[in-house]
Short mmCIF file of C-alpha atoms in Angstrom, two decimals:
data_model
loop_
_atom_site.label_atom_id
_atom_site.label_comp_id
_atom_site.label_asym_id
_atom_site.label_seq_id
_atom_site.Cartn_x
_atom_site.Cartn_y
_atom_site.Cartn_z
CA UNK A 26 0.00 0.00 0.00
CA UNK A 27 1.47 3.63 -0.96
CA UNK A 28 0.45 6.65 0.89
CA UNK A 29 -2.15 9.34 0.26
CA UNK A 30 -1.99 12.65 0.57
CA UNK A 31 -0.99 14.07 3.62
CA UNK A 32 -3.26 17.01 3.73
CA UNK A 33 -6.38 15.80 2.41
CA UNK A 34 -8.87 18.77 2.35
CA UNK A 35 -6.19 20.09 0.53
CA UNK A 36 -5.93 17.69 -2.47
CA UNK A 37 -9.96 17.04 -2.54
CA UNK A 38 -10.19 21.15 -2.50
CA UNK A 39 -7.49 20.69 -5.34
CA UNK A 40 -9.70 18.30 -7.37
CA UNK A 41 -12.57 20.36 -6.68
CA UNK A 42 -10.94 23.34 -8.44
CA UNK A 43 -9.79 20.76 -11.40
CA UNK A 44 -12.96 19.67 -11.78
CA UNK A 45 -14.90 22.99 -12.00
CA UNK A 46 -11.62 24.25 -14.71
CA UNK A 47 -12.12 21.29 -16.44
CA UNK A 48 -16.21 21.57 -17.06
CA UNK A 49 -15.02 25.14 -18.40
CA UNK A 50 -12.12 24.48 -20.53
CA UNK A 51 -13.80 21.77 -23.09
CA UNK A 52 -13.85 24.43 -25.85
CA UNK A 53 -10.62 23.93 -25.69
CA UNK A 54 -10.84 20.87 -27.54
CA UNK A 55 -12.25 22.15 -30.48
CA UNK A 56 -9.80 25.23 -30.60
CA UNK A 57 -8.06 24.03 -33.07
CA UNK A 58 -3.81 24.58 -33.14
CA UNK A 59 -1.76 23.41 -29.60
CA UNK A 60 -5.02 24.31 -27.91
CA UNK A 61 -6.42 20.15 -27.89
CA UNK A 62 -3.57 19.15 -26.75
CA UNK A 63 -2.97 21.18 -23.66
CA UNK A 64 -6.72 20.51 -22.80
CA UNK A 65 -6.25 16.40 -23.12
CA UNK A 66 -2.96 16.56 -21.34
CA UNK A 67 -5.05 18.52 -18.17
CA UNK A 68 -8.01 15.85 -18.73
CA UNK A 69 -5.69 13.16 -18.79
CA UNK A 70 -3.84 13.62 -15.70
CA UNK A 71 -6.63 15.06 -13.41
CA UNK A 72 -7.93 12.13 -12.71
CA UNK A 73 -4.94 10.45 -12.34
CA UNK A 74 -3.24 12.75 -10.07
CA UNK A 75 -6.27 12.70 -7.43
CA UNK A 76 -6.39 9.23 -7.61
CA UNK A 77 -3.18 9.10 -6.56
CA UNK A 78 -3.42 12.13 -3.44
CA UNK A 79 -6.66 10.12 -2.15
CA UNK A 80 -6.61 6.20 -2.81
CA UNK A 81 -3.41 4.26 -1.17
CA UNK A 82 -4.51 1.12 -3.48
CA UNK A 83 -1.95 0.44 -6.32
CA UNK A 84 -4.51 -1.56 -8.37
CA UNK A 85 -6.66 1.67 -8.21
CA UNK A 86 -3.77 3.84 -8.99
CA UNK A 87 -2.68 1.77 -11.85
CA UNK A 88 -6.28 1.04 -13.73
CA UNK A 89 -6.93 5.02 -13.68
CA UNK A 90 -3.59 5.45 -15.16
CA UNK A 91 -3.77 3.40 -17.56
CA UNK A 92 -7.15 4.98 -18.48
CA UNK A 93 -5.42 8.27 -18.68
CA UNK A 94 -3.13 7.47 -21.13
CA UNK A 95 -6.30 5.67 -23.27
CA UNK A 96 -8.28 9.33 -22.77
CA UNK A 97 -5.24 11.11 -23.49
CA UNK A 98 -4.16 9.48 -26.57
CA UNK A 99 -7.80 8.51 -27.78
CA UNK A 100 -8.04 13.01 -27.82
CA UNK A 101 -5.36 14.07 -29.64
CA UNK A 102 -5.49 11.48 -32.11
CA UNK A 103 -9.78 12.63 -32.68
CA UNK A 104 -8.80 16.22 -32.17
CA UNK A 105 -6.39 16.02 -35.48
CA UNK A 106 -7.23 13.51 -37.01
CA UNK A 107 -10.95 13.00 -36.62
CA UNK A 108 -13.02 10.07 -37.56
CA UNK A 109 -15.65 8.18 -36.20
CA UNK A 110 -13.32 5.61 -34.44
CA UNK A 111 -11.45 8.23 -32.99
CA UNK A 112 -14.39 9.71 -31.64
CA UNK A 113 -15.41 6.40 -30.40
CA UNK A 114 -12.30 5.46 -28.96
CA UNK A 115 -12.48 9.67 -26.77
CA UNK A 116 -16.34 8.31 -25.79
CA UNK A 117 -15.44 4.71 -24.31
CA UNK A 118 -11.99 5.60 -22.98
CA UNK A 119 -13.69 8.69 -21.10
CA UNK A 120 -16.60 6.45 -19.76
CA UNK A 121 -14.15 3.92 -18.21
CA UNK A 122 -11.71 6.93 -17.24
CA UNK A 123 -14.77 8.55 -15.36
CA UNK A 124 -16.16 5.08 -14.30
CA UNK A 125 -12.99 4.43 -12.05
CA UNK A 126 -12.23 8.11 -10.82
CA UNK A 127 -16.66 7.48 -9.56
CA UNK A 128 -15.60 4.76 -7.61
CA UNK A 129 -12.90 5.84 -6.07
CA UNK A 130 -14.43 9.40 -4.43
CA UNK A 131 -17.72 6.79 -3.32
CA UNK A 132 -15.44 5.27 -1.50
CA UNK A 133 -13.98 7.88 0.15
CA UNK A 134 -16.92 9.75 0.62
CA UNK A 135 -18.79 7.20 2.12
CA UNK A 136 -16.53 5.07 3.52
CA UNK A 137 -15.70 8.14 5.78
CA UNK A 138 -16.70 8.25 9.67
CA UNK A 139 -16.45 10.87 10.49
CA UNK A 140 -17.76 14.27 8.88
CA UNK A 141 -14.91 16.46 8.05
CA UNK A 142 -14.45 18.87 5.33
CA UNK A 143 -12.50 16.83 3.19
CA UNK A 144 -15.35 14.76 2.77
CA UNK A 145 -17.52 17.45 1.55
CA UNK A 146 -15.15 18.24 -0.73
CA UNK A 147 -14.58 14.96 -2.00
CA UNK A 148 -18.85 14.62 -2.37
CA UNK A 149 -19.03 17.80 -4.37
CA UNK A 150 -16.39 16.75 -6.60
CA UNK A 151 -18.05 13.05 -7.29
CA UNK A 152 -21.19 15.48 -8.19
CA UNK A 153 -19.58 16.93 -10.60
CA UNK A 154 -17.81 14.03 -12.11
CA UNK A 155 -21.35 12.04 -12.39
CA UNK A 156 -22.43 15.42 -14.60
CA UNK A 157 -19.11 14.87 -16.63
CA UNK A 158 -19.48 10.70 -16.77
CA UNK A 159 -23.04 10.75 -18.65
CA UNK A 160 -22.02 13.51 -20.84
CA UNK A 161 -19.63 11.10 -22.37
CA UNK A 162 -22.51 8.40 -22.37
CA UNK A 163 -24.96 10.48 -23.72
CA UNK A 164 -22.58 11.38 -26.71
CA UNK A 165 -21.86 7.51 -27.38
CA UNK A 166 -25.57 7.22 -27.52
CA UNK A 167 -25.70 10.09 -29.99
CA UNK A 168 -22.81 8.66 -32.03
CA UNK A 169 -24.20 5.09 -31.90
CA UNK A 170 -27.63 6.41 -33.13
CA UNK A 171 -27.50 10.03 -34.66
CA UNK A 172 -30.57 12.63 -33.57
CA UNK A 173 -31.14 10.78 -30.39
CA UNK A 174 -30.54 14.29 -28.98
CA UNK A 175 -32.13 17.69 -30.67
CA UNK A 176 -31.70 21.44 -29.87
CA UNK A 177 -34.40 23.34 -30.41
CA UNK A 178 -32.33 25.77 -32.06
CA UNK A 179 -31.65 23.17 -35.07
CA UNK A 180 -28.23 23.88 -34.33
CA UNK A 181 -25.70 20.76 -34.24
CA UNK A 182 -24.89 18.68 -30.65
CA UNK A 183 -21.23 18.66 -29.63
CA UNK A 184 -19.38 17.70 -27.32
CA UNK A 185 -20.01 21.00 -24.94
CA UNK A 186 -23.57 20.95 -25.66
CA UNK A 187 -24.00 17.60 -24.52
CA UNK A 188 -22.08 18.50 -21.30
CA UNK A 189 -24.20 21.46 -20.40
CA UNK A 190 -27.15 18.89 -21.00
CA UNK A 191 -25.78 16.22 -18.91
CA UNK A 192 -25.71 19.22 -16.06
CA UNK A 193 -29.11 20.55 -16.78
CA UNK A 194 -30.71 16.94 -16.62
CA UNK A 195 -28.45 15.47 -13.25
CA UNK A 196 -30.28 18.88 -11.54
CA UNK A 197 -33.17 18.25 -13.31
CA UNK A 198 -33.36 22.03 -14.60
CA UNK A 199 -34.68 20.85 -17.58
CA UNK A 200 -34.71 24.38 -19.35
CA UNK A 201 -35.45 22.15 -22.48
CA UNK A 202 -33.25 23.47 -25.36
CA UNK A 203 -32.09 19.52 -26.06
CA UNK A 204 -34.36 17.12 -25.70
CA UNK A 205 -33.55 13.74 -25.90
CA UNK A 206 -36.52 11.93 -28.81
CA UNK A 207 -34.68 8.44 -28.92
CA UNK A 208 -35.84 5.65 -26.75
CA UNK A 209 -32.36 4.41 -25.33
CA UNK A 210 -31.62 8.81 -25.08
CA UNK A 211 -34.76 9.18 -22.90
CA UNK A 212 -34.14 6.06 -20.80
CA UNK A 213 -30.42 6.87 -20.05
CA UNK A 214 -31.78 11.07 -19.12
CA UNK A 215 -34.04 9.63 -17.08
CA UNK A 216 -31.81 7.51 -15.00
CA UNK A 217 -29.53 10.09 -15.17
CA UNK A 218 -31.88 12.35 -13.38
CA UNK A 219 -32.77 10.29 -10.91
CA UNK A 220 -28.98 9.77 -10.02
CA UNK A 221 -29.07 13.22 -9.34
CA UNK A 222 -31.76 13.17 -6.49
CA UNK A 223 -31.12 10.06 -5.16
CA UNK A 224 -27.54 11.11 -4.57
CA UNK A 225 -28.34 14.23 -2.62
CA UNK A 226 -30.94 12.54 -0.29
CA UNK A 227 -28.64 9.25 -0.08
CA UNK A 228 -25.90 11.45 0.93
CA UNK A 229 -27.68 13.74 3.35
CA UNK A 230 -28.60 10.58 4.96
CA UNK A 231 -25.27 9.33 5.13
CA UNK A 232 -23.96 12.58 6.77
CA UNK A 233 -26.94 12.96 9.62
CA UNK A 234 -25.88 9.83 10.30
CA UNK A 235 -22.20 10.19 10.81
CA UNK A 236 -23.25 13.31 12.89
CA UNK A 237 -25.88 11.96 14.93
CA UNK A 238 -23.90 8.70 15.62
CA UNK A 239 -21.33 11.26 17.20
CA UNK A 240 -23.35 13.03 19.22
#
């Protein structure tokens, strides 16, 4: 077993940050020029790096590495040199890459016992990273089965477009702008939004109950 971070609010408050920059720098990969690349290289190592700060398990460490290098490589080679396996490859590597960082703050966050603001942290950044998981599962559903997802604009779905969705539907804003009009696209929203309730009440619970078991 390796260490974790010493100061953990520190590295989950770390994440936190990466996670929100991340969210806001996916135009990035569309910029065209050196642009891509310095936005896979950040995605590629995020992940990797708070793996590392908060799980001492090697096989953890080593499976979400070698998912970073898939995510990594699977980008640059669809951000120059497009084609629908390339964009296939950035969809499946980035589920898996998401799939293990999910797991890995869920157990953390509630395999805590006690309440302390690390945990928090680590909660709100598994939040976020649920948003960022189905927005790569929602675009493999759109690039298995083209206009499963419509704007009401007519205006073409992307990659940033389907991650504002994914964030509109997981807190079930649903200002309506893309609607999902395929049966497996309306199944997978739906589910999707439901994650995003049951997770807050399941995790309320879970604190009250540290705290009242303390008290």
């Amino acid at each position: 077993m390796l260490p974790a971070a010493r100061n953990l609010t520190l590295a989950n408050s770390l994440f936190l940050g990466g996670m929100v920059l991340h969210n806001l720098s996916y135009p990035l990969a569309g910029a065209g020029g050196i642009w891509p690349a310095v936005f896979y290289l950040y995605y590629g190592a995020l992940f990797v790096l708070a793996t590392w700060a908060l799980s001492a398990s090697r096989p953890w460490r080593a499976m979400i590495s070698a998912a970073g290098v898939l995510v990594l490589c699977a980008g640059l080679a669809n951000s120059y040199g497009p084609t629908p396996a390339s964009a296939l490859a950035v969809y499946v590597s980035s589920i898996l890459y998401h799939l293990g960082m999910i797991i890995v703050l869920a157990r953390y966050t509630f395999g805590a016992r006690r309440v302390m603001t690390d945990v928090l942290l680590a909660a709100t950044s598994l939040y976020l990273v649920l948003g960022s998981a189905f927005a790569a599962l929602l675009a493999l559903i759109e690039w298995a089965a083209p206009g499963s997802f419509v704007a009401g604009t007519g205006a073409a779905i992307g990659w940033q477009q389907m991650l504002y969705f994914s964030y509109v539907t997981l807190t079930t804003l649903g200002y309506g702008d893309i609607l999902p009009v395929g049966s497996v696209a309306q199944s997978v929203t739906t589910f999707e939004a439901i994650c995003g309730t049951l997770y807050t009440v399941i995790l309320l619970s879970r604190l009250v109950g540290l705290h009242a078991s303390r008290s």
